[in-house]
Amino acid sequence: MDRIVDRILVSACLIGWPVRFDGAAKTLHHPLLARWAEEGRLVPLCPETMAGLATPRAPAEIEPGTDAAAVLAGTARVLDADGGDHTAAFREGARIATATARIRACRFALLTEGSPSCGSTLIADGTFSGRRILGEGVAARALRDAGLRVFAPDALDELAALLDREA
């Protein structure tokens, strides 16, 4: 009988999909990612495009002085560089990400850093200055709230060790 492998929700841009705000990918070339793809573990998703945001699109950031939890609670916004309010789309993207993780039985997520959706430890500071601060994106927060273990690309070895222990 085949063993069911633990699935990993992965930011689509990390596996080469050109879905970032600038129309590019942020491809992560790593043997572990290639192995997990071959094993059928990866479930690619871009919360922003799944919620209907165009590619390319103006860069967006969580308002300064707030956080992803506040966005999910409806007390903070996600704004683009032109002043457009995309809070509803980011909340919908987070909802889609958590629903996809549940439907596809993902226990882990590997998300790109810096994104107002996917940042797992670092996000932009909300001023469009290029500065990064400790924090998490809206989808990353929602996934953690749903019980997933969320990892940044620089924590691939930690994720691999966890998967190996549970095998």
XYZ file of N, CA and C in Angstrom:
501
model
N 0.840 -1.176 0.000
C 0.000 0.000 0.000
C 0.887 1.241 0.000
N 0.579 2.206 -0.845
C 1.359 3.436 -0.918
C 1.090 4.313 0.300
N 2.158 4.860 0.821
C 2.047 5.793 1.939
C 1.660 7.165 1.413
N 0.753 7.832 2.100
C 0.363 9.192 1.722
C 1.452 10.142 2.205
N 1.969 10.953 1.292
C 3.039 11.878 1.657
C 2.446 13.178 2.192
N 3.178 13.802 3.095
C 2.785 15.118 3.582
C 2.915 16.114 2.442
N 1.883 16.906 2.224
C 1.909 17.893 1.154
C 2.327 19.256 1.695
N 2.893 20.043 0.778
C 3.413 21.362 1.119
C 2.762 22.379 0.192
N 1.998 23.294 0.743
C 1.498 24.428 -0.028
C 2.703 25.309 -0.312
N 2.928 25.668 -1.565
C 4.131 26.429 -1.915
C 3.742 27.653 -2.727
N 4.389 28.780 -2.424
C 4.197 29.977 -3.230
C 4.535 29.647 -4.671
N 3.593 29.879 -5.576
C 3.775 29.516 -6.980
C 4.995 30.193 -7.596
N 5.322 31.396 -7.148
C 6.484 32.092 -7.706
C 7.777 31.355 -7.398
N 7.816 30.577 -6.309
C 9.028 29.845 -5.946
C 9.310 28.677 -6.883
N 8.283 28.207 -7.579
C 8.508 27.105 -8.515
C 8.473 27.588 -9.966
N 8.646 28.891 -10.143
C 8.833 29.426 -11.489
C 7.632 30.051 -12.158
N 6.513 30.115 -11.488
C 5.339 30.734 -12.101
C 5.500 32.253 -12.048
N 5.306 32.964 -13.149
C 5.486 34.424 -13.183
C 4.248 35.164 -12.649
N 4.029 35.087 -11.345
C 2.810 35.631 -10.736
C 3.071 36.781 -9.763
N 4.330 37.137 -9.571
C 4.631 38.232 -8.644
C 4.062 39.546 -9.164
N 4.000 40.541 -8.305
C 3.429 41.833 -8.679
C 4.074 42.409 -9.929
N 5.362 42.132 -10.130
C 6.088 42.674 -11.282
C 6.038 41.755 -12.499
N 5.253 40.696 -12.422
C 5.121 39.759 -13.528
C 6.245 38.744 -13.615
N 7.080 38.687 -12.600
C 8.219 37.772 -12.598
C 7.955 36.603 -11.647
N 8.848 35.639 -11.695
C 8.873 34.546 -10.727
C 9.997 34.837 -9.741
N 10.073 34.060 -8.705
C 11.166 34.145 -7.734
C 11.657 32.709 -7.521
N 12.007 32.090 -8.648
C 12.285 30.659 -8.675
C 13.387 30.276 -7.695
N 13.071 29.287 -6.904
C 14.011 28.739 -5.931
C 14.553 27.432 -6.504
N 15.796 27.468 -6.939
C 16.441 26.267 -7.485
C 17.121 25.542 -6.331
N 16.524 24.452 -5.921
C 17.060 23.702 -4.792
C 16.703 22.231 -4.982
N 17.643 21.328 -4.719
C 17.366 19.901 -4.907
C 16.185 19.390 -4.070
N 15.990 19.944 -2.880
C 14.858 19.490 -2.059
C 13.533 19.825 -2.734
N 13.437 21.011 -3.292
C 12.211 21.411 -3.974
C 11.952 20.509 -5.177
N 13.002 20.197 -5.914
C 12.868 19.291 -7.062
C 12.418 17.905 -6.596
N 12.993 17.425 -5.514
C 12.616 16.105 -4.993
C 11.154 16.094 -4.549
N 10.744 17.135 -3.823
C 9.364 17.195 -3.344
C 8.377 17.287 -4.498
N 8.763 17.972 -5.570
C 7.905 18.037 -6.756
C 7.748 16.638 -7.356
N 8.858 15.908 -7.480
C 8.810 14.541 -8.023
C 7.961 13.622 -7.156
N 7.987 13.845 -5.848
C 7.219 13.014 -4.915
C 5.737 13.404 -4.866
N 5.374 14.475 -5.557
C 3.980 14.912 -5.561
C 3.559 15.638 -4.300
N 4.517 16.184 -3.582
C 4.216 16.878 -2.327
C 3.753 18.325 -2.518
N 4.158 18.964 -3.619
C 3.954 20.400 -3.760
C 2.563 20.750 -4.289
N 1.956 21.723 -3.629
C 0.665 22.266 -4.046
C 0.892 23.762 -4.275
N 1.142 24.162 -5.538
C 1.455 25.568 -5.813
C 0.220 26.459 -5.758
N 0.420 27.681 -5.247
C -0.682 28.629 -5.139
C -0.125 30.037 -5.000
N -0.753 30.989 -5.654
C -0.474 32.406 -5.422
C -1.760 33.013 -4.885
N -1.804 33.353 -3.603
C -3.027 33.903 -3.033
C -3.525 35.162 -3.755
N -2.597 35.995 -4.185
C -2.992 37.253 -4.815
C -3.660 37.022 -6.163
N -3.084 36.179 -7.002
C -3.698 35.931 -8.307
C -4.974 35.098 -8.163
N -4.999 34.172 -7.211
C -6.215 33.389 -6.992
C -7.376 34.274 -6.549
N -7.060 35.386 -5.894
C -8.099 36.315 -5.447
C -8.479 37.315 -6.536
N -7.856 37.196 -7.718
C -8.263 38.029 -8.835
C -7.391 39.224 -9.140
N -6.284 39.396 -8.421
C -5.399 40.517 -8.734
C -4.617 40.212 -10.012
N -4.423 41.225 -10.822
C -3.752 41.079 -12.116
C -2.248 40.888 -11.935
N -1.639 40.351 -12.973
C -0.181 40.261 -13.048
C 0.222 40.847 -14.388
N 1.079 41.861 -14.398
C 1.635 42.573 -13.237
C 0.593 43.481 -12.582
N 0.976 43.985 -11.409
C 0.113 44.872 -10.621
C 1.000 45.797 -9.807
N 0.439 46.868 -9.317
C 1.210 47.779 -8.472
C 1.622 47.034 -7.197
N 2.824 47.299 -6.685
C 3.217 46.656 -5.426
C 2.281 47.064 -4.298
N 2.053 46.144 -3.380
C 1.172 46.398 -2.243
C 1.906 46.084 -0.949
N 1.496 46.770 0.107
C 2.085 46.549 1.431
C 1.010 46.721 2.495
N 1.197 46.041 3.607
C 0.317 46.218 4.760
C 0.604 47.588 5.360
N -0.453 48.287 5.760
C -0.296 49.631 6.324
C 0.753 49.654 7.427
N 1.547 50.725 7.474
C 2.544 50.837 8.549
C 1.880 50.802 9.928
N 2.555 50.162 10.860
C 2.072 50.126 12.241
C 0.974 49.108 12.492
N 0.650 48.312 11.481
C -0.367 47.274 11.656
C 0.251 45.931 11.265
N -0.563 44.900 11.245
C -0.029 43.591 10.880
C -1.083 42.739 10.192
N -0.668 41.555 9.791
C -1.553 40.650 9.058
C -2.771 40.249 9.880
N -2.592 40.044 11.170
C -3.734 39.687 12.017
C -4.781 40.791 11.999
N -4.332 42.037 11.991
C -5.271 43.160 11.935
C -5.979 43.217 10.580
N -5.262 42.884 9.506
C -5.897 42.831 8.184
C -6.989 41.767 8.201
N -6.684 40.590 8.718
C -7.670 39.513 8.773
C -8.854 39.877 9.659
N -8.598 40.661 10.708
C -9.669 41.082 11.618
C -10.483 42.253 11.067
N -10.018 42.840 9.965
C -10.746 43.957 9.365
C -10.416 45.321 9.931
N -9.295 45.403 10.671
C -8.932 46.690 11.281
C -7.689 47.319 10.659
N -7.157 46.710 9.599
C -6.004 47.263 8.883
C -6.199 46.980 7.403
N -5.437 47.686 6.578
C -5.602 47.565 5.128
C -4.298 47.158 4.447
N -4.460 46.667 3.217
C -3.347 46.427 2.315
C -3.528 47.407 1.165
N -2.550 48.293 1.011
C -2.638 49.355 0.008
C -1.563 49.162 -1.044
N -1.861 49.593 -2.284
C -0.820 49.542 -3.300
C -0.099 50.884 -3.360
N 0.959 50.930 -4.131
C 1.810 52.116 -4.202
C 1.076 53.322 -4.766
N -0.052 53.081 -5.450
C -0.847 54.177 -6.004
C -1.986 54.589 -5.078
N -2.071 53.962 -3.908
C -3.114 54.287 -2.939
C -4.350 53.413 -3.028
N -4.367 52.472 -3.953
C -5.519 51.577 -4.068
C -5.610 50.613 -2.896
N -6.818 50.370 -2.444
C -7.062 49.482 -1.311
C -7.379 48.082 -1.829
N -6.510 47.132 -1.508
C -6.675 45.748 -1.960
C -6.896 44.789 -0.792
N -7.355 45.333 0.313
C -7.566 44.524 1.510
C -8.471 43.329 1.237
N -9.576 43.565 0.556
C -10.529 42.474 0.305
C -9.874 41.346 -0.491
N -9.072 41.681 -1.477
C -8.405 40.660 -2.280
C -7.393 39.876 -1.440
N -6.668 40.549 -0.580
C -5.680 39.852 0.250
C -6.363 38.940 1.265
N -7.480 39.379 1.807
C -8.238 38.523 2.713
C -8.810 37.322 1.967
N -9.315 37.550 0.748
C -9.834 36.447 -0.057
C -8.713 35.486 -0.440
N -7.553 36.008 -0.796
C -6.414 35.144 -1.102
C -6.028 34.275 0.076
N -6.074 34.835 1.276
C -5.782 34.060 2.482
C -6.836 32.979 2.695
N -8.091 33.315 2.438
C -9.166 32.329 2.572
C -8.975 31.185 1.574
N -8.634 31.531 0.328
C -8.401 30.514 -0.697
C -7.204 29.643 -0.325
N -6.147 30.251 0.181
C -4.959 29.487 0.577
C -5.294 28.483 1.678
N -6.033 28.907 2.688
C -6.363 27.988 3.781
C -7.331 26.905 3.303
N -8.272 27.257 2.444
C -9.198 26.254 1.907
C -8.450 25.242 1.052
N -7.528 25.716 0.228
C -6.733 24.817 -0.617
C -5.891 23.884 0.250
N -5.272 24.437 1.270
C -4.461 23.612 2.175
C -5.311 22.529 2.833
N -6.507 22.893 3.233
C -7.395 21.917 3.877
C -7.825 20.842 2.872
N -8.265 21.269 1.691
C -8.749 20.327 0.678
C -7.637 19.384 0.213
N -6.434 19.915 0.063
C -5.298 19.123 -0.434
C -4.494 18.467 0.695
N -4.976 18.592 1.927
C -4.351 17.961 3.095
C -2.901 18.399 3.292
N -2.653 19.686 3.128
C -1.313 20.240 3.369
C -1.141 20.476 4.867
N -0.011 20.052 5.386
C 0.326 20.316 6.782
C 1.394 21.384 6.907
N 2.039 21.692 5.765
C 3.156 22.630 5.745
C 2.956 23.627 4.618
N 3.603 24.778 4.757
C 3.610 25.771 3.684
C 5.026 26.306 3.550
N 5.449 26.477 2.304
C 6.742 27.077 1.976
C 6.422 28.342 1.194
N 6.659 29.477 1.823
C 6.207 30.751 1.259
C 7.357 31.717 1.044
N 7.234 32.527 -0.002
C 8.267 33.498 -0.328
C 8.300 34.618 0.714
N 9.457 35.146 0.970
C 9.603 36.232 1.946
C 9.314 37.587 1.327
N 8.945 38.542 2.181
C 8.766 39.919 1.772
C 7.382 40.256 1.269
N 6.605 39.279 0.919
C 5.288 39.482 0.328
C 4.244 39.843 1.378
N 3.318 40.756 1.028
C 2.228 41.060 1.959
C 1.238 39.902 2.088
N 1.329 38.921 1.209
C 0.530 37.697 1.340
C 1.345 36.598 2.000
N 2.512 36.320 1.448
C 3.252 35.104 1.781
C 4.426 35.285 2.737
N 4.832 36.483 3.019
C 5.970 36.667 3.915
C 5.753 35.891 5.202
N 6.691 35.019 5.542
C 6.498 34.215 6.753
C 7.252 34.765 7.952
N 8.312 35.534 7.705
C 9.025 36.175 8.812
C 9.369 37.632 8.511
N 9.361 38.001 7.226
C 9.705 39.370 6.818
C 8.678 39.910 5.835
N 8.300 41.171 6.028
C 7.426 41.870 5.089
C 7.968 43.281 4.900
N 7.459 43.972 3.887
C 7.813 45.372 3.688
C 7.211 46.189 4.829
N 7.831 47.334 5.114
C 7.402 48.129 6.273
C 6.158 48.980 6.044
N 5.595 48.949 4.844
C 4.360 49.683 4.572
C 4.562 51.071 4.013
N 5.824 51.472 3.819
C 6.105 52.821 3.331
C 6.577 52.839 1.879
N 6.683 51.682 1.251
C 7.174 51.536 -0.125
C 8.588 52.085 -0.285
N 9.369 51.953 0.790
C 10.752 52.437 0.803
C 11.760 51.328 0.508
N 11.293 50.095 0.440
C 12.187 48.962 0.255
C 12.680 48.365 1.561
N 12.338 48.973 2.690
C 12.763 48.440 3.992
C 11.896 47.247 4.378
N 12.537 46.250 4.993
C 11.848 45.055 5.470
C 11.831 45.065 6.985
N 10.753 44.523 7.531
C 10.611 44.402 8.976
C 10.176 42.988 9.319
N 10.350 42.609 10.567
C 9.825 41.330 11.020
C 8.309 41.390 10.946
N 7.725 40.355 10.424
C 6.273 40.299 10.299
C 5.896 39.192 9.341
N 4.603 39.063 9.118
C 4.123 38.019 8.225
C 3.023 38.569 7.339
N 2.876 37.921 6.183
C 1.838 38.291 5.249
C 0.482 37.751 5.676
N -0.538 38.217 5.003
C -1.914 37.879 5.359
C -2.180 36.384 5.183
N -1.764 35.795 4.069
C -1.975 34.358 3.859
C -1.136 33.535 4.837
N 0.098 33.963 5.081
C 0.950 33.242 6.034
C 0.290 33.197 7.416
N -0.255 34.326 7.858
C -0.927 34.375 9.162
C -2.144 33.456 9.178
N -2.947 33.505 8.115
C -4.144 32.674 8.052
C -3.782 31.189 8.053
N -2.726 30.827 7.337
C -2.294 29.427 7.311
C -1.821 28.975 8.686
N -1.078 29.824 9.369
C -0.647 29.476 10.737
C -1.864 29.327 11.648
N -2.812 30.256 11.509
C -4.029 30.172 12.324
C -4.796 28.881 12.054
N -4.663 28.347 10.832
C -5.332 27.102 10.456
C -4.535 25.865 10.874
N -3.378 26.069 11.486
C -2.602 24.956 12.013
C -1.452 24.474 11.155
N -1.172 25.138 10.035
C -0.044 24.730 9.204
C 1.266 25.236 9.791
N 2.320 24.479 9.566
C 3.669 24.943 9.875
C 4.142 25.700 8.642
N 4.547 26.948 8.802
C 4.909 27.816 7.681
C 6.413 28.058 7.696
N 7.046 27.902 6.521
C 8.488 28.033 6.389
C 8.845 29.023 5.301
N 9.960 29.722 5.500
C 10.542 30.604 4.494
C 11.562 29.795 3.685
N 11.933 30.273 2.498
C 12.904 29.539 1.679
C 14.230 29.261 2.374
N 14.648 30.113 3.299
C 15.918 29.868 3.981
C 15.797 28.803 5.079
N 14.603 28.240 5.247
C 14.386 27.194 6.251
C 14.063 25.842 5.600
N 14.501 25.655 4.350
C 14.233 24.392 3.651
C 14.789 23.191 4.407
N 15.982 23.329 4.957
C 16.591 22.203 5.676
C 15.772 21.838 6.910
N 15.239 22.841 7.594
C 14.395 22.584 8.762
C 13.114 21.844 8.347
N 12.513 22.281 7.255
C 11.314 21.602 6.738
C 11.654 20.168 6.336
N 12.763 19.966 5.660
C 13.186 18.637 5.229
C 13.393 17.719 6.429
N 14.031 18.222 7.481
C 14.260 17.422 8.680
C 12.938 17.013 9.326
N 11.993 17.932 9.343
C 10.688 17.644 9.912
C 9.958 16.574 9.077
N 10.016 16.707 7.760
C 9.392 15.708 6.890
C 10.053 14.335 7.057
N 11.378 14.318 7.182
C 12.103 13.059 7.346
C 11.759 12.389 8.680
N 11.602 13.188 9.737
C 11.249 12.631 11.052
C 9.866 12.005 11.034
N 8.961 12.589 10.252
C 7.590 12.102 10.239
C 7.356 11.008 9.210
N 8.383 10.688 8.434
C 8.232 9.653 7.390
C 8.172 8.265 7.993
